[in-house]
Amino acid sequence: MSDMRQTSFNFGAESLAASSASERSALTEALMEEVCKRDNLLKALQRVKANKGSAGIDGMSVDELPDYLKQHWATIRGQLLSGTYLSGATTSWTVS
């Protein structure tokens, strides 16, 4: 009996399964690509607006977000895909 664990995610009709570290890495990359797709992000922003979302921990309002993303999206996307992204709220805290 094998102790191999398998993780599966569905992307529409396509199913991805991972059973090794390299396959899980590829799966994570594929998932992040899906998360970062423009249409997915636009849907998320529309939902936040429809729910009358309030400003986040960084104080940015939902109305300010589209202009901010237009200026910074390429950098943010690259960091998300490389696993190096830290939100402004995470990087700006102070220990006294």
PDB file of C-alpha atoms in Angstrom, residues 6-37:
ATOM      1  CA  GLN A   6      -2.853  13.094  -4.106  1.00  0.00           C
ATOM      2  CA  THR A   7      -4.231  16.621  -4.440  1.00  0.00           C
ATOM      3  CA  SER A   8      -6.726  17.478  -7.166  1.00  0.00           C
ATOM      4  CA  PHE A   9      -8.177  20.751  -8.431  1.00  0.00           C
ATOM      5  CA  ASN A  10     -10.655  21.256 -11.234  1.00  0.00           C
ATOM      6  CA  PHE A  11     -10.372  24.032 -13.810  1.00  0.00           C
ATOM      7  CA  GLY A  12     -13.619  23.722 -15.719  1.00  0.00           C
ATOM      8  CA  ALA A  13     -13.611  20.357 -17.472  1.00  0.00           C
ATOM      9  CA  GLU A  14      -9.868  19.940 -16.884  1.00  0.00           C
ATOM     10  CA  SER A  15      -8.677  18.172 -13.744  1.00  0.00           C
ATOM     11  CA  LEU A  16      -5.176  18.600 -12.362  1.00  0.00           C
ATOM     12  CA  ALA A  17      -3.726  16.063  -9.942  1.00  0.00           C
ATOM     13  CA  ALA A  18      -0.462  16.326  -8.032  1.00  0.00           C
ATOM     14  CA  SER A  19       1.361  13.453  -6.382  1.00  0.00           C
ATOM     15  CA  SER A  20       4.966  14.680  -6.221  1.00  0.00           C
ATOM     16  CA  ALA A  21       6.661  17.880  -5.104  1.00  0.00           C
ATOM     17  CA  SER A  22       7.334  18.972  -8.691  1.00  0.00           C
ATOM     18  CA  GLU A  23       3.750  18.265  -9.696  1.00  0.00           C
ATOM     19  CA  ARG A  24       2.456  20.216  -6.672  1.00  0.00           C
ATOM     20  CA  SER A  25       4.728  23.098  -7.650  1.00  0.00           C
ATOM     21  CA  ALA A  26       3.316  23.034 -11.174  1.00  0.00           C
ATOM     22  CA  LEU A  27      -0.195  22.857  -9.738  1.00  0.00           C
ATOM     23  CA  THR A  28       0.458  25.862  -7.511  1.00  0.00           C
ATOM     24  CA  GLU A  29       1.797  27.775 -10.506  1.00  0.00           C
ATOM     25  CA  ALA A  30      -1.273  26.879 -12.568  1.00  0.00           C
ATOM     26  CA  LEU A  31      -3.573  27.920  -9.727  1.00  0.00           C
ATOM     27  CA  MET A  32      -1.843  31.268  -9.319  1.00  0.00           C
ATOM     28  CA  GLU A  33      -2.078  31.855 -13.072  1.00  0.00           C
ATOM     29  CA  GLU A  34      -5.853  31.312 -12.787  1.00  0.00           C
ATOM     30  CA  VAL A  35      -6.092  33.634  -9.766  1.00  0.00           C
ATOM     31  CA  CYS A  36      -4.178  36.369 -11.590  1.00  0.00           C
ATOM     32  CA  LYS A  37      -6.213  36.276 -14.791  1.00  0.00           C
TER      33      LYS A  37
END
